[in-house]
């Protein structure tokens, strides 16, 4: 009887490395591709890095990675984790997630950059022209929270809104990239984001959009980071967002005006992208201000959102604190 050896758990569909199955004797050697998802688990400010091997099981990486932060991404060690995860999964070192909090899959970045009106159908619902170049604004890095954390409506807000978005995580320092191929090389992976916005402050209070984007809790991200090689076509992913069980947003990254590779190349001509930076790439139609009459968050709602291959989020909306 031929014996079977494996580098990881065969029944798990969620490992992002090549699963090599070696048979003793003259049996053929085969290769299987499985997606790996990087997570950070624990209380806010004390998260530990790991990798999911299924929806309920994580491989702890805190002894080899301090955090998924600027220093880690800049070290170029992201690709090294596959072998470590494979070895530990094969040795049965997976741990149940249990009741641990899921944090944002990256530590607070150097900067959060955002692209406005990047979906043709969203531009149409707002009555604005399709931009000829990406519209850039920034979001305070301290808006970043976990995918299941509460969203707090800020004091004085009257028009807090939702936006399901694809987030790009930068994997290396990038400035004056020559072309989109170099931009692709600079991307570490992708993450689900809710780009929460205060529309009055964004659009009616003069100046930059950042005023309506940077309130605390306004950037839930996660539940996990998926490396770029695990997504065959990032411009063909379904997106959705529900409020209290009612579908408000439905779209696809296929209606993006500027692709992730274009965005990264474009931004590098104006500023230096740092490892671990997050770029929010815009939202499809169905935001609160796009409805007639407009619908905004008041507190007490539950937002649920997702993107194909990037997981789902759920946030309770808290009323303003006075």
Coordinates of C-alpha atoms in Angstrom, one line a residue:
X1 CA 0.0 0.0 0.0
X2 CA 1.4 3.4 -1.0
X3 CA 1.7 5.9 1.9
X4 CA 0.6 9.6 1.6
X5 CA 2.5 12.5 3.0
X6 CA 1.3 16.1 2.9
X7 CA 2.5 19.6 3.8
X8 CA -0.9 20.8 5.0
X9 CA -4.5 19.7 5.9
X10 CA -6.1 18.3 2.8
X11 CA -9.7 18.9 3.9
X12 CA -9.1 22.7 4.4
X13 CA -10.0 24.7 1.3
X14 CA -8.4 27.9 2.6
X15 CA -4.7 27.6 2.4
X16 CA -3.0 30.0 0.0
X17 CA 0.0 28.0 -0.9
X18 CA 0.7 25.2 -3.3
X19 CA -0.3 21.9 -1.6
X20 CA 2.2 19.3 -2.7
X21 CA 1.1 15.7 -2.3
X22 CA 4.0 13.3 -2.5
X23 CA 3.3 9.6 -3.0
X24 CA 6.0 7.0 -2.2
X25 CA 7.1 4.7 -4.9
X26 CA 6.5 5.5 -8.6
X27 CA 3.1 7.3 -8.1
X28 CA 2.8 10.8 -9.7
X29 CA 3.4 14.0 -7.9
X30 CA 0.5 16.5 -8.0
X31 CA 0.0 20.1 -7.0
X32 CA -3.1 21.8 -5.6
X33 CA -3.7 25.5 -5.2
X34 CA -5.5 26.8 -2.1
X35 CA -6.1 30.4 -0.9
X36 CA -4.5 31.7 2.3
X37 CA -6.0 34.5 4.3
X38 CA -4.0 36.7 6.7
X39 CA -5.8 37.9 9.9
X40 CA -5.1 39.7 13.1
X41 CA -6.9 38.5 16.2
X42 CA -7.3 40.0 19.7
X43 CA -8.4 43.1 21.5
X44 CA -7.8 46.4 19.8
X45 CA -4.2 47.4 20.1
X46 CA -3.1 43.8 21.1
X47 CA -3.9 41.9 17.9
X48 CA -1.7 38.9 16.9
X49 CA -1.0 38.0 13.3
X50 CA -2.1 34.7 11.8
X51 CA -3.4 32.9 8.8
X52 CA -6.7 31.1 8.4
X53 CA -6.7 27.5 7.2
X54 CA -10.5 27.3 7.4
X55 CA -13.3 29.6 8.6
X56 CA -12.8 28.6 12.2
X57 CA -9.1 27.7 12.5
X58 CA -6.0 29.9 12.5
X59 CA -2.3 29.3 12.4
X60 CA -0.6 31.7 14.9
X61 CA 2.3 33.6 13.3
X62 CA 3.1 36.0 16.2
X63 CA 6.4 34.2 17.0
X64 CA 7.7 34.9 13.4
X65 CA 5.9 38.2 12.6
X66 CA 5.6 41.1 15.0
X67 CA 2.6 42.5 13.1
X68 CA 1.3 43.0 9.6
X69 CA 2.6 46.5 9.5
X70 CA 4.9 48.8 7.5
X71 CA 8.1 47.1 8.7
X72 CA 6.7 43.6 7.8
X73 CA 5.5 44.5 4.3
X74 CA 8.7 46.4 3.6
X75 CA 10.8 43.4 4.6
X76 CA 9.5 41.4 1.6
X77 CA 8.7 38.4 3.9
X78 CA 5.1 38.0 2.9
X79 CA 6.0 35.3 0.4
X80 CA 7.9 33.4 3.1
X81 CA 4.9 32.8 5.3
X82 CA 3.4 30.1 2.9
X83 CA 6.0 27.5 3.9
X84 CA 5.6 28.3 7.6
X85 CA 1.8 28.0 7.5
X86 CA 2.1 24.8 5.5
X87 CA 4.4 23.2 8.0
X88 CA 2.3 24.2 11.0
X89 CA -0.9 23.1 9.4
X90 CA 0.6 19.8 8.6
X91 CA 1.7 19.4 12.2
X92 CA -1.8 20.1 13.4
X93 CA -1.0 23.4 15.0
X94 CA -4.2 25.1 14.0
X95 CA -6.1 26.9 16.8
X96 CA -9.9 27.6 17.0
X97 CA -10.7 31.3 16.6
X98 CA -13.3 30.9 19.3
X99 CA -14.6 34.2 20.6
X100 CA -11.6 36.3 19.8
X101 CA -12.1 39.6 18.1
X102 CA -11.1 39.9 14.5
X103 CA -9.1 43.1 13.9
X104 CA -8.3 44.9 10.7
X105 CA -5.9 42.6 8.8
X106 CA -3.2 45.2 8.7
X107 CA -1.9 47.5 11.4
X108 CA -2.6 51.2 11.3
X109 CA -1.0 52.3 8.0
X110 CA 1.2 55.2 7.2
X111 CA -1.7 56.6 5.1
X112 CA -5.2 55.7 3.8
X113 CA -5.7 57.1 0.3
X114 CA -9.1 57.1 -1.4
X115 CA -10.4 57.3 -4.9
X116 CA -13.7 59.1 -5.5
X117 CA -16.3 58.4 -8.2
X118 CA -14.4 55.4 -9.5
X119 CA -17.5 53.4 -10.6
X120 CA -19.4 54.5 -13.7
X121 CA -22.8 53.5 -12.3
X122 CA -22.1 55.3 -9.0
X123 CA -21.1 58.5 -10.8
X124 CA -24.4 58.3 -12.7
X125 CA -26.5 57.9 -9.5
X126 CA -24.9 61.0 -8.1
X127 CA -25.4 63.0 -11.3
X128 CA -21.7 63.7 -11.7
X129 CA -19.5 63.3 -14.7
X130 CA -17.1 60.4 -15.1
X131 CA -13.7 61.7 -14.0
X132 CA -10.9 61.8 -16.6
X133 CA -8.4 61.2 -13.9
X134 CA -8.7 59.6 -10.4
X135 CA -10.1 61.9 -7.8
X136 CA -7.9 61.6 -4.7
X137 CA -8.6 62.3 -1.1
X138 CA -7.2 61.1 2.2
X139 CA -8.7 59.4 5.2
X140 CA -7.1 59.6 8.7
X141 CA -5.3 56.4 9.4
X142 CA -6.9 56.3 12.9
X143 CA -10.3 55.6 11.3
X144 CA -9.2 51.9 10.8
X145 CA -11.1 49.4 12.8
X146 CA -12.0 45.7 12.6
X147 CA -14.7 44.2 10.4
X148 CA -17.1 43.5 13.3
X149 CA -16.4 46.6 15.4
X150 CA -19.1 49.2 16.0
X151 CA -19.4 52.2 13.8
X152 CA -20.0 55.4 15.8
X153 CA -22.0 58.2 14.1
X154 CA -20.0 61.4 15.0
X155 CA -21.5 64.3 17.0
X156 CA -23.4 66.7 14.8
X157 CA -23.7 64.3 11.9
X158 CA -26.9 64.4 9.8
X159 CA -25.8 62.4 6.7
X160 CA -23.6 59.4 7.7
X161 CA -23.5 57.0 4.7
X162 CA -22.0 53.6 3.8
X163 CA -19.7 52.5 0.9
X164 CA -18.6 48.9 0.2
X165 CA -15.1 49.1 -1.4
X166 CA -12.2 47.1 -2.6
X167 CA -9.0 48.0 -0.6
X168 CA -5.5 47.7 -2.0
X169 CA -2.6 47.0 0.5
X170 CA 0.8 48.2 -0.7
X171 CA 3.6 45.7 -0.4
X172 CA 6.7 47.8 -1.1
X173 CA 7.8 51.4 -1.2
X174 CA 6.7 52.8 -4.6
X175 CA 7.5 56.2 -6.2
X176 CA 7.4 57.1 -9.9
X177 CA 6.5 53.6 -11.0
X178 CA 7.3 53.2 -14.7
X179 CA 4.1 51.3 -15.7
X180 CA 1.2 49.2 -14.5
X181 CA 3.5 46.1 -14.4
X182 CA 5.6 47.8 -11.8
X183 CA 2.4 48.8 -10.0
X184 CA 1.2 45.2 -9.9
X185 CA 4.5 44.2 -8.3
X186 CA 4.0 46.8 -5.6
X187 CA 0.6 45.4 -4.5
X188 CA 0.6 43.0 -1.5
X189 CA -3.0 42.1 -1.7
X190 CA -6.6 43.1 -1.3
X191 CA -9.1 43.6 1.5
X192 CA -12.8 44.4 2.0
X193 CA -13.5 48.0 3.3
X194 CA -16.5 50.0 4.4
X195 CA -15.6 53.6 3.5
X196 CA -18.1 55.2 5.9
X197 CA -18.7 58.9 5.1
X198 CA -20.5 62.0 6.4
X199 CA -21.9 63.6 3.3
X200 CA -22.8 67.0 4.7
X201 CA -19.2 67.5 5.9
X202 CA -17.8 66.0 2.7
X203 CA -19.8 68.0 0.2
X204 CA -21.4 71.0 1.9
X205 CA -18.8 72.3 4.3
X206 CA -16.2 73.5 1.6
X207 CA -12.7 72.3 1.2
X208 CA -11.5 68.7 0.9
X209 CA -13.6 65.5 1.1
X210 CA -11.4 64.4 4.0
X211 CA -13.6 66.3 6.5
X212 CA -16.4 63.9 5.8
X213 CA -14.3 60.8 5.8
X214 CA -12.1 60.9 8.9
X215 CA -14.3 60.5 11.9
X216 CA -13.4 57.7 14.4
X217 CA -14.5 54.2 13.3
X218 CA -15.1 55.3 9.7
X219 CA -12.9 52.6 8.0
X220 CA -13.8 49.0 9.0
X221 CA -11.5 46.7 7.1
X222 CA -11.2 42.9 6.9
X223 CA -11.8 40.2 7.9
X224 CA -8.7 39.2 6.1
X225 CA -6.0 40.1 3.6
X226 CA -5.9 38.0 0.5
X227 CA -2.6 38.2 -1.5
X228 CA -2.9 39.4 -5.1
X229 CA -1.9 36.0 -6.7
X230 CA -5.0 34.4 -5.2
X231 CA -7.5 36.5 -7.2
X232 CA -7.6 35.7 -10.9
X233 CA -9.3 38.9 -11.9
X234 CA -9.6 41.7 -9.4
X235 CA -11.8 43.6 -11.8
X236 CA -14.5 41.0 -11.8
X237 CA -15.6 40.7 -8.2
X238 CA -19.2 41.0 -7.0
X239 CA -19.9 43.5 -4.2
X240 CA -22.9 44.1 -2.0
X241 CA -24.1 45.9 1.2
X242 CA -27.2 45.5 3.3
X243 CA -28.7 47.8 5.9
X244 CA -31.0 46.0 8.4
X245 CA -31.3 43.1 5.9
X246 CA -32.3 45.3 3.0
X247 CA -29.9 45.2 0.0
X248 CA -28.8 48.8 -0.6
X249 CA -25.7 48.3 -2.7
X250 CA -25.1 45.7 -5.5
X251 CA -22.3 46.0 -8.0
X252 CA -19.1 44.7 -9.4
X253 CA -15.5 45.8 -9.7
X254 CA -16.0 45.4 -13.5
X255 CA -17.6 48.8 -13.6
X256 CA -14.5 50.5 -12.1
X257 CA -13.2 53.4 -14.2
X258 CA -9.6 53.1 -13.0
X259 CA -8.2 49.6 -12.2
X260 CA -6.1 48.9 -9.1
X261 CA -3.0 48.7 -11.2
X262 CA -3.7 52.0 -12.9
X263 CA -4.5 53.6 -9.5
X264 CA -1.2 52.5 -7.9
X265 CA 0.8 53.6 -10.9
X266 CA -1.0 56.9 -11.1
X267 CA -0.7 57.8 -7.4
X268 CA 3.0 57.0 -7.4
X269 CA 3.6 59.9 -9.8
X270 CA 2.3 62.3 -7.1
X271 CA 3.4 60.8 -3.8
X272 CA 5.4 57.9 -2.3
X273 CA 3.5 54.9 -1.4
X274 CA 4.8 53.1 1.7
X275 CA 4.6 49.4 2.6
X276 CA 1.3 48.7 4.4
X277 CA -0.5 51.7 3.0
X278 CA -4.2 51.2 2.2
X279 CA -6.0 52.5 -0.8
X280 CA -9.8 52.5 -0.9
X281 CA -10.8 52.3 -4.6
X282 CA -14.3 53.6 -4.7
X283 CA -17.9 52.2 -4.4
X284 CA -20.6 50.9 -6.7
X285 CA -24.2 52.5 -6.7
X286 CA -26.6 52.3 -3.8
X287 CA -25.1 54.6 -1.3
X288 CA -27.5 56.5 1.0
X289 CA -27.2 59.8 -0.9
X290 CA -27.9 58.0 -4.2
X291 CA -31.4 56.9 -3.1
X292 CA -34.5 59.1 -3.7
X293 CA -35.3 60.2 -1.0
X294 CA -31.9 60.0 0.5
X295 CA -31.3 57.4 3.3
X296 CA -28.7 58.0 6.0
X297 CA -27.7 56.2 9.2
X298 CA -29.2 57.4 12.5
X299 CA -28.0 54.7 14.9
X300 CA -29.3 51.3 15.7
X301 CA -28.9 49.9 12.2
X302 CA -26.8 46.9 11.3
X303 CA -24.6 47.0 8.1
X304 CA -23.5 43.8 6.4
X305 CA -21.3 43.8 3.4
X306 CA -19.1 41.6 1.3
X307 CA -16.9 41.1 -1.8
X308 CA -16.3 37.9 -3.6
X309 CA -13.2 36.1 -2.1
X310 CA -12.6 38.9 0.4
X311 CA -15.2 37.8 3.0
X312 CA -18.0 39.7 4.8
X313 CA -18.3 42.3 7.5
X314 CA -21.1 43.2 10.0
X315 CA -21.2 46.4 12.0
X316 CA -23.7 47.8 14.5
X317 CA -24.2 51.5 14.0
X318 CA -24.2 53.6 17.3
X319 CA -26.0 56.9 17.7
X320 CA -23.9 60.0 18.3
X321 CA -22.5 60.5 21.9
X322 CA -23.4 63.8 23.4

